[in-house]
Short mmCIF file of C-alpha atoms and ligand atoms in Angstrom, two decimals:
data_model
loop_
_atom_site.label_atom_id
_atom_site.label_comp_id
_atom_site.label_asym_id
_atom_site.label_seq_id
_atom_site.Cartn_x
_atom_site.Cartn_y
_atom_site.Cartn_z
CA UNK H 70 1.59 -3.04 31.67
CA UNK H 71 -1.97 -3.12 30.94
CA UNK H 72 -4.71 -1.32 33.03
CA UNK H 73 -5.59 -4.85 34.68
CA UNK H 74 -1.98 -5.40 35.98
CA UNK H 75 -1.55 -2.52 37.71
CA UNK H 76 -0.95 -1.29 41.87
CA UNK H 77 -3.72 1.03 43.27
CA UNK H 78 -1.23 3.73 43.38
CA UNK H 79 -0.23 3.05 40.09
CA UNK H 80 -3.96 3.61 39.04
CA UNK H 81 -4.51 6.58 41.51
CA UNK H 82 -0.71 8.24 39.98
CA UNK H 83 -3.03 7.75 36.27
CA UNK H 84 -5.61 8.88 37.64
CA UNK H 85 -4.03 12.34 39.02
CA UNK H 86 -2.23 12.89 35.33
CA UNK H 87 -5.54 13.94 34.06
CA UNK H 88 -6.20 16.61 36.50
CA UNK H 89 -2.35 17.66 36.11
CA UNK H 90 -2.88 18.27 32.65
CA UNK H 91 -5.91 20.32 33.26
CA UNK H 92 -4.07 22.10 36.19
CA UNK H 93 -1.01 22.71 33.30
CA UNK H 94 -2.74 23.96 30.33
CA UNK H 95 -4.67 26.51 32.51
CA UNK H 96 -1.55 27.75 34.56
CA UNK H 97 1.66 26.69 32.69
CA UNK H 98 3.51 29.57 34.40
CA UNK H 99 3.23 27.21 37.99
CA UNK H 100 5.24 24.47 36.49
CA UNK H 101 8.73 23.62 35.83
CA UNK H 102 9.35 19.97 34.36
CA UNK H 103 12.37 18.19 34.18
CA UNK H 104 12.75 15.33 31.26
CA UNK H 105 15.14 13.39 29.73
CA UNK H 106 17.04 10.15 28.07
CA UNK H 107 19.91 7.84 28.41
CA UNK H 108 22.18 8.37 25.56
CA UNK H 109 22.14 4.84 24.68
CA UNK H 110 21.26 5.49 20.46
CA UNK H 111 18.71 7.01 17.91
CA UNK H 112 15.26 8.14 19.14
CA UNK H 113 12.38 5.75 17.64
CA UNK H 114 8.98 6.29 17.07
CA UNK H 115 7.90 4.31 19.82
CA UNK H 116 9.92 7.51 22.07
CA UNK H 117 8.06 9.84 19.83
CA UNK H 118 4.58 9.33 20.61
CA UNK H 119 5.26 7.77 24.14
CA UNK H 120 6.47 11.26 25.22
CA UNK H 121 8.68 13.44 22.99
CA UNK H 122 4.88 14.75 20.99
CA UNK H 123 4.32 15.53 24.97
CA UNK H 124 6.85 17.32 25.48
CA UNK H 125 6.72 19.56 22.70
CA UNK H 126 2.97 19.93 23.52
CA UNK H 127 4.01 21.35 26.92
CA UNK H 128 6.92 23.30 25.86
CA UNK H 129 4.57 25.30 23.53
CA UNK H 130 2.13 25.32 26.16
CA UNK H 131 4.15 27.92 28.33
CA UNK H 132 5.56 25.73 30.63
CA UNK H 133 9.15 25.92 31.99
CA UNK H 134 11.15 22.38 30.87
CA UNK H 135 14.40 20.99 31.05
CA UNK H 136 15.54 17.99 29.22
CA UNK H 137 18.60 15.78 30.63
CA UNK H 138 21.00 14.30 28.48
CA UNK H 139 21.82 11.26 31.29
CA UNK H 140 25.12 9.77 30.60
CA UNK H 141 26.26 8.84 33.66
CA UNK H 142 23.31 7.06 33.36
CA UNK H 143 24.08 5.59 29.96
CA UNK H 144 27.28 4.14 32.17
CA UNK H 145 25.17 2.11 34.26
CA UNK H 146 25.06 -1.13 31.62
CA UNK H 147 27.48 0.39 29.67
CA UNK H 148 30.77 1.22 30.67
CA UNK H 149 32.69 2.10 27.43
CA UNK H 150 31.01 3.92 25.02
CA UNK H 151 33.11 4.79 22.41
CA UNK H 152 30.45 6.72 20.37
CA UNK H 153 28.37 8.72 22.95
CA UNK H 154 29.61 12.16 21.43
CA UNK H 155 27.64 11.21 18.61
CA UNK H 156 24.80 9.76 20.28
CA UNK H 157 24.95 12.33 22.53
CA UNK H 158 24.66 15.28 19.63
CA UNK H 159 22.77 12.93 17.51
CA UNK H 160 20.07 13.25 20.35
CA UNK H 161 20.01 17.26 20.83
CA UNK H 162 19.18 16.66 16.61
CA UNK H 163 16.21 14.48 17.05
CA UNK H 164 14.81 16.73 20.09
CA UNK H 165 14.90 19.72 17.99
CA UNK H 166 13.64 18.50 14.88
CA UNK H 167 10.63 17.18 16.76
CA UNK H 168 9.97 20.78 18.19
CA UNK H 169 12.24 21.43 21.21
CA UNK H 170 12.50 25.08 21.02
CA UNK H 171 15.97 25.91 22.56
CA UNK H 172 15.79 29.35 23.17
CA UNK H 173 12.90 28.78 26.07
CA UNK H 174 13.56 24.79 26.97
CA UNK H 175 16.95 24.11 28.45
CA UNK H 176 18.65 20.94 26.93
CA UNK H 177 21.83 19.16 28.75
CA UNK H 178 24.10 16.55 29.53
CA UNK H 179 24.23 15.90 33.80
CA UNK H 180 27.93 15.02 33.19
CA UNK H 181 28.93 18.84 32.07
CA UNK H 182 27.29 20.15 34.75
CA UNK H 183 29.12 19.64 37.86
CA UNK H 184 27.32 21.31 40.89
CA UNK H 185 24.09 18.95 40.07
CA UNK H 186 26.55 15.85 40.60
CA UNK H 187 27.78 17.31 43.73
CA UNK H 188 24.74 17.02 44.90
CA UNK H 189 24.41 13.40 45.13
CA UNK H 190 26.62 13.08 48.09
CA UNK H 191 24.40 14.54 50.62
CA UNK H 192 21.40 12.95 48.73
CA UNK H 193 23.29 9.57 49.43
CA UNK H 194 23.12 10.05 53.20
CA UNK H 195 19.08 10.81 52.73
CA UNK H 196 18.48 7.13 52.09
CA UNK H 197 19.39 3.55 52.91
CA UNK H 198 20.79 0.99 51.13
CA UNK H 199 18.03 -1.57 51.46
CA UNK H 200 15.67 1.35 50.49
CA UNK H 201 18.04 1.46 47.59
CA UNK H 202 18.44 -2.40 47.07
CA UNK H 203 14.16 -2.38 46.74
CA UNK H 204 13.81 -0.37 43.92
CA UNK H 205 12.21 -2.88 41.04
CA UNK H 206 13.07 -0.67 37.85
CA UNK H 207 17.09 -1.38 39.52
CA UNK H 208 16.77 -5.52 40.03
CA UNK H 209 14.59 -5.49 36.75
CA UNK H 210 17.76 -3.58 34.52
CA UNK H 211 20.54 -5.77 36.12
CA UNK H 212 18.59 -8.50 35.17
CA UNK H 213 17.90 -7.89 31.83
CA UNK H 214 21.47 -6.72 31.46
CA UNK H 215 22.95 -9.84 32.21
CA UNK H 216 25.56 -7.99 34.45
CA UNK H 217 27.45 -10.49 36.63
CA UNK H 218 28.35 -7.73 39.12
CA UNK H 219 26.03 -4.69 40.05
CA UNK H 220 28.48 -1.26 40.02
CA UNK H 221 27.94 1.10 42.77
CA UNK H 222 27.05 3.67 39.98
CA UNK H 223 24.16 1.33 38.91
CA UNK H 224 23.12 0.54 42.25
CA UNK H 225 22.88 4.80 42.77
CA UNK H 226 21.60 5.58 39.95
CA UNK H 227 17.68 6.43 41.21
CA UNK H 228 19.16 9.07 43.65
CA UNK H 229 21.60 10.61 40.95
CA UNK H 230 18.31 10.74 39.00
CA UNK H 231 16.86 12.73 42.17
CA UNK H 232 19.32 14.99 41.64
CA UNK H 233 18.64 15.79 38.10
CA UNK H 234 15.32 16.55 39.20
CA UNK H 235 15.79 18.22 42.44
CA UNK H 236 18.91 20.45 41.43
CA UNK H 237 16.38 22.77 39.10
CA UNK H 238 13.49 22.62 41.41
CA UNK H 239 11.30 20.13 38.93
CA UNK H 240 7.90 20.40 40.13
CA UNK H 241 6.29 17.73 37.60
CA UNK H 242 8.02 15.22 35.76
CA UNK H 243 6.51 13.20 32.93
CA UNK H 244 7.34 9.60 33.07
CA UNK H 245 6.13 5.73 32.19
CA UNK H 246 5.17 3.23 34.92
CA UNK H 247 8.88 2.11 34.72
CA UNK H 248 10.10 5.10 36.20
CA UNK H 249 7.55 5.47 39.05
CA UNK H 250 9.73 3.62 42.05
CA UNK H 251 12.93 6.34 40.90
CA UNK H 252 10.43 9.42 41.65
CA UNK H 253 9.44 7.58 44.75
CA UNK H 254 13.29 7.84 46.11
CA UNK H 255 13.04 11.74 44.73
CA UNK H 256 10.26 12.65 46.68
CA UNK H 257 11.56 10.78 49.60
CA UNK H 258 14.91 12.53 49.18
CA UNK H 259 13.16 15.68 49.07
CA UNK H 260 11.13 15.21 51.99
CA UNK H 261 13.97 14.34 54.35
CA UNK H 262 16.08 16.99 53.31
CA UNK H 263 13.52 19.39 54.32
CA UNK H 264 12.83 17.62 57.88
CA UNK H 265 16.67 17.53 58.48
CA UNK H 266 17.80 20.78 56.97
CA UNK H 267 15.28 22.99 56.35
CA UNK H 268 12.02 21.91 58.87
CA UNK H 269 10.49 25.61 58.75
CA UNK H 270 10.23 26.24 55.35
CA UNK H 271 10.46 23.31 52.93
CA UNK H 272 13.61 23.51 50.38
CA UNK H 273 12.85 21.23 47.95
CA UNK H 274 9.28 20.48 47.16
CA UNK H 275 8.73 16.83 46.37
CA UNK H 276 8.09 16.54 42.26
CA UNK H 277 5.01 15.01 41.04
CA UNK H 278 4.93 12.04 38.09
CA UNK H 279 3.01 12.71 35.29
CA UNK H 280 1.82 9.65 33.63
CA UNK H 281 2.31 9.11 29.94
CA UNK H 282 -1.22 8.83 28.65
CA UNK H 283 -0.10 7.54 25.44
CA UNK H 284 -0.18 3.69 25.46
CA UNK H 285 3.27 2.14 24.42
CA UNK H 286 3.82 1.39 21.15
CA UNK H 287 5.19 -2.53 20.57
CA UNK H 288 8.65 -2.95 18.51
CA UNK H 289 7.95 -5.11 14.54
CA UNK H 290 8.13 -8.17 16.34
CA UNK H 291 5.33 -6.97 18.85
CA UNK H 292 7.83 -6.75 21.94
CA UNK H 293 8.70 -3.47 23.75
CA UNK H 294 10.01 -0.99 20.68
CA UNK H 295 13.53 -0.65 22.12
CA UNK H 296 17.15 -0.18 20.25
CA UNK H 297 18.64 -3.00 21.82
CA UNK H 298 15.65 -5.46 20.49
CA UNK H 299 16.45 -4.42 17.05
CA UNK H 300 12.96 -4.13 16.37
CA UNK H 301 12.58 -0.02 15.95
CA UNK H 302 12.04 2.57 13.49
CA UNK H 303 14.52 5.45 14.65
CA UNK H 304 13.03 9.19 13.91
CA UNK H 305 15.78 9.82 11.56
CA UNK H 306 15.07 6.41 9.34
CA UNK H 307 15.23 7.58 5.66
CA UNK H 308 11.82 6.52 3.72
CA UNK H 309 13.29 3.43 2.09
CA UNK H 310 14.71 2.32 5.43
CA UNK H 311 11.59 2.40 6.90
CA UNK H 312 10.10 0.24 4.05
CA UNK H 313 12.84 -2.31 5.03
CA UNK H 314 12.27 -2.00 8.27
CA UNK H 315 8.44 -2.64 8.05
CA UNK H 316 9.03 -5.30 5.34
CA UNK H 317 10.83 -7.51 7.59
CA UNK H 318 8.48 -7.16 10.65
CA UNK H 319 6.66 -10.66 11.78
CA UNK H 320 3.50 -10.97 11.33
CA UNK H 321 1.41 -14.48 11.31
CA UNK H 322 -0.75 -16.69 8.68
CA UNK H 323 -3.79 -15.72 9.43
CA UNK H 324 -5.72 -13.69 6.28
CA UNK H 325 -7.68 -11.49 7.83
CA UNK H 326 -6.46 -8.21 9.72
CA UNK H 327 -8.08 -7.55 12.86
CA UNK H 328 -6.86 -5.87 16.27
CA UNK H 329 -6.02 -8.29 18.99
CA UNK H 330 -3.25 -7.30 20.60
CA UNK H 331 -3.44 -10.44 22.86
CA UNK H 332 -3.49 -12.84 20.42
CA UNK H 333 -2.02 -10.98 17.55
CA UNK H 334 0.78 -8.97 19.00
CA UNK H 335 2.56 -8.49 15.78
CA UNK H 336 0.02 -7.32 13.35
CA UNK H 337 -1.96 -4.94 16.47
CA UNK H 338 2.07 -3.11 16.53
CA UNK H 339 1.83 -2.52 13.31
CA UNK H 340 -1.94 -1.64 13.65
CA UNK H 341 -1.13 1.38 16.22
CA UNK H 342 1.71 2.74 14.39
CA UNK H 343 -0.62 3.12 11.27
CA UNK H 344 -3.40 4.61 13.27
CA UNK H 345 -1.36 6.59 15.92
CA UNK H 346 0.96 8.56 12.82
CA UNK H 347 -2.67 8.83 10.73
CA UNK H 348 -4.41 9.87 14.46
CA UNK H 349 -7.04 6.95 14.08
CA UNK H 350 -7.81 4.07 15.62
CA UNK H 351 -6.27 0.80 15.54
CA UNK H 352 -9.95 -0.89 14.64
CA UNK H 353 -10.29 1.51 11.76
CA UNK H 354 -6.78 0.64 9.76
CA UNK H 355 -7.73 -3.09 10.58
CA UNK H 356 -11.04 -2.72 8.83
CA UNK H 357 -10.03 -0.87 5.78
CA UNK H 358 -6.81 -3.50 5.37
CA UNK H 359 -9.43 -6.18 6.34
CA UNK H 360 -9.36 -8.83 4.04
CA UNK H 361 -5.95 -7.68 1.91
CA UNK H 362 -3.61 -9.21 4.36
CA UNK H 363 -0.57 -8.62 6.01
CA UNK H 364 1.61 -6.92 3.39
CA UNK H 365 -1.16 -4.39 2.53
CA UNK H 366 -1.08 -3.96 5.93
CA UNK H 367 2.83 -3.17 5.82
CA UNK H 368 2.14 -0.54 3.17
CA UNK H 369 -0.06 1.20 5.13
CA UNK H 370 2.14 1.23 7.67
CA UNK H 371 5.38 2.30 5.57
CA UNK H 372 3.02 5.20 3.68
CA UNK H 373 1.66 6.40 7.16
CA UNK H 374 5.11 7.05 8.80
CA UNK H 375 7.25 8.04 5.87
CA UNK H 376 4.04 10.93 5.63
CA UNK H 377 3.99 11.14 9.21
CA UNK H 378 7.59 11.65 9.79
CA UNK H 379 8.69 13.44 6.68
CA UNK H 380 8.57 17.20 8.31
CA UNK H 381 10.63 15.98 10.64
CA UNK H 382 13.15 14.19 8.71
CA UNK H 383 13.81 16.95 6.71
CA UNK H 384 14.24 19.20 9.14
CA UNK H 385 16.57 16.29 11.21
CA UNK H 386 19.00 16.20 7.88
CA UNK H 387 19.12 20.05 8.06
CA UNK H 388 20.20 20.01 11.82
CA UNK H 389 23.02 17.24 11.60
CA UNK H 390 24.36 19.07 8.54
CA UNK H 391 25.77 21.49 10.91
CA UNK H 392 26.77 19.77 14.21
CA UNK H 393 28.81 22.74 15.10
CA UNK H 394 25.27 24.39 15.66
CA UNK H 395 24.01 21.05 17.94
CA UNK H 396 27.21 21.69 20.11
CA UNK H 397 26.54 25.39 20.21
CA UNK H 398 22.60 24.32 21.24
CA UNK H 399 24.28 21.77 23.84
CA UNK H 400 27.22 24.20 25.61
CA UNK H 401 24.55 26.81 25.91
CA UNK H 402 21.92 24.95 27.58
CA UNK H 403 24.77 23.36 30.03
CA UNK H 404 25.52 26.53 30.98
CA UNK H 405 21.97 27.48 31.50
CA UNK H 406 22.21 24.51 33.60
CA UNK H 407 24.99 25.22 35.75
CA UNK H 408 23.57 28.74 36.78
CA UNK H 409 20.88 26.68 38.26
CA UNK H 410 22.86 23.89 39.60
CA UNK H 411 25.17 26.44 41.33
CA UNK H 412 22.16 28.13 43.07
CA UNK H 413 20.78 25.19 44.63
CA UNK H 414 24.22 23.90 45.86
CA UNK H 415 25.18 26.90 47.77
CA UNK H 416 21.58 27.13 49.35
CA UNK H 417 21.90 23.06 50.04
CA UNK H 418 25.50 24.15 51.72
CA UNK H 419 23.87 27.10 53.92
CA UNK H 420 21.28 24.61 55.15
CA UNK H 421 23.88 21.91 55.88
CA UNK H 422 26.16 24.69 58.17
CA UNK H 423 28.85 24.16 55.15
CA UNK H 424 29.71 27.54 55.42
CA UNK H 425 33.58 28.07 56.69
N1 LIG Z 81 15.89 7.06 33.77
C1 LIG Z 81 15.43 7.70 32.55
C2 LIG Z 81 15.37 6.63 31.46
O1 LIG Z 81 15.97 5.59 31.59
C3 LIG Z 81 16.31 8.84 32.09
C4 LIG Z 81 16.44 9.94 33.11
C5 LIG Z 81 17.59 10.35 33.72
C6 LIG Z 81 15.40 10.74 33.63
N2 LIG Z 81 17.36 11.35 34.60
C7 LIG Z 81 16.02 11.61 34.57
C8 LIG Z 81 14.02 10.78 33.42
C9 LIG Z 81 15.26 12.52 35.30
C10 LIG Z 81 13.26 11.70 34.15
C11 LIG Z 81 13.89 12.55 35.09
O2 LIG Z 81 14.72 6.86 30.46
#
């Protein structure tokens, strides 16, 4: 979604990331952010600098994060998943080989951690189901699903997100426009919580979005870089895969390189992943392919992420050489998790008069 195209709140939520950031780097202690992924396969490039880079630049900024693991969430177009284990460890690899420290950030999967799940239930009587049945991020998944019948689990699955947010007392969460309507239920969760349960001293404080700054990077065939589309380059791509990769990406007749993503969707992709792993601009790798053509363009673009992303690759072999060490990083930061989780559901109980 493009500047142009989007709502005044939209603009005014972008517009409030800037002074967040500011508000972050010069009091990190004051903030607590909550993150995370569906388990659904590899992290690409496109995840990397669209808001794993961030993470890791808050993380070492001092500020308290969490990162989510969501596979019920995974469930939601996805029912049997006969290799989530390995997805599932496969993703604690690529967070820490991108930087996640995990002896200060606190990395889980909601499924292991079963006091944040309870707390869904009384979220579920916070909100209504044509409240629900209006969220656009919902109707916009089922559709591009193709599911012929909406699960109840699907259908829920904004206010279980509230409740990976709300169950650790998430004060900022960093997100893409996509997201925006799911933090809208959280904060409306959180607010009528407080007016029913707890109308002297607010219990939860409603979370804020941050915005992802970083402008999405488009898949090789200039759509949105996703797994399904077949059209990324995961993290953990070896250097001749990504060659293949690139090799094969469209790209159209005309000579002469130049960045126009709206008429040129194809070669401006592969213009932004040159200049966002070399930390140019797109206009500057156009003008020094220029007149050399698409495949000089491709070699650019293979040199500038197998350099980019060799640190981390190395360090990503090291880490899934010893998956006993993942699981370790996993179980711990569950734990850490429950501890939490456990808190907030007996003080949600107290508030509720669920005390027999
Ligand atoms: N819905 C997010 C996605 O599809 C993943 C997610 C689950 C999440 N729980 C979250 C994101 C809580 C932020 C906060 O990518």
């Amino acid at each position: 979604m493009s500047a142009a195209t989007m709502t005044r709140s939209q603009l005014a939520i972008q517009r409030r990331a800037g002074v967040l950031d500011t508000e972050v780097r010069q009091d990190p202690a004051a903030f607590r952010i909550l993150t995370g992924d569906r388990p659904t396969g590899a992290l690409h490039v496109g995840h990397y600098f669209g808001s794993l880079q961030n993470r890791v630049r808050l993380q070492n900024a001092g500020v308290d994060m969490l990162v989510v693991i969501a596979d019920y969430q995974a469930m939601t177009d996805r029912i049997v998943q006969p290799d989530l284990a390995d997805v599932v460890v496969g993703l604690v690899a690529d967070y820490l080989a991108v930087g996640i420290d995990p002896s200060t950030s606190v990395i889980f999967a909601h499924s292991q951690v079963a006091s944040l799940n309870q707390l869904v239930l009384p979220f579920l009587s916070l909100v209504s189901v044509a409240e629900i049945g209006r969220n656009p991020t919902v109707k916009e998944e089922t559709a591009a699903a193709g599911l012929a019948t909406v699960t109840g689990l699907m259908f829920t699955y904004p206010v279980h997100q509230a409740a990976d947010i709300l169950f650790c007392h998430a004060n900022l969460v960093p997100v893409g426009l996509d997201q925006l309507p799911h933090l809208e239920i959280t904060r409306t969760i959180a607010r009528r919580f407080n007016e029913r349960y707890s109308p002297g001293e607010p219990y939860f404080a409603p979370p804020e979005a941050l915005l992802s700054a970083a402008p999405l990077l488009p898949g090789t065939d200039g759509q949105k870089m996703s797994k399904s589309r077949n059209n990324s380059i995961p993290l953990r791509a070896s250097a001749d895969e990504t060659a293949r990769l690139l090799t094969k990406a469209r790209t159209d007749s005309e000579r002469v390189i130049s960045y126009e993503p709206g008429t040129r969707p194809e070669i401006a992709s592969l213009l932004s992943l040159t200049a966002l792993c070399r930390d140019c601009t797109p206009e500057e790798v156009a003008d020094e392919v220029g007149k050399a053509g698409a495949a000089a363009l491709k070699a650019a673009a293979i040199e500038a992420v197998n350099e980019r992303f060799a640190p981390v690759r190395a360090r990503r072999r090291e880490l899934a050489a010893d998956p006993g060490y993942l699981r370790a990083v996993l179980a711990a930061g569950n734990e850490r998790a429950t501890a939490i989780a456990d808190g907030t559901l007996r003080a949600v109980r107290e508030l509720m008069h669920q005390r027999y």
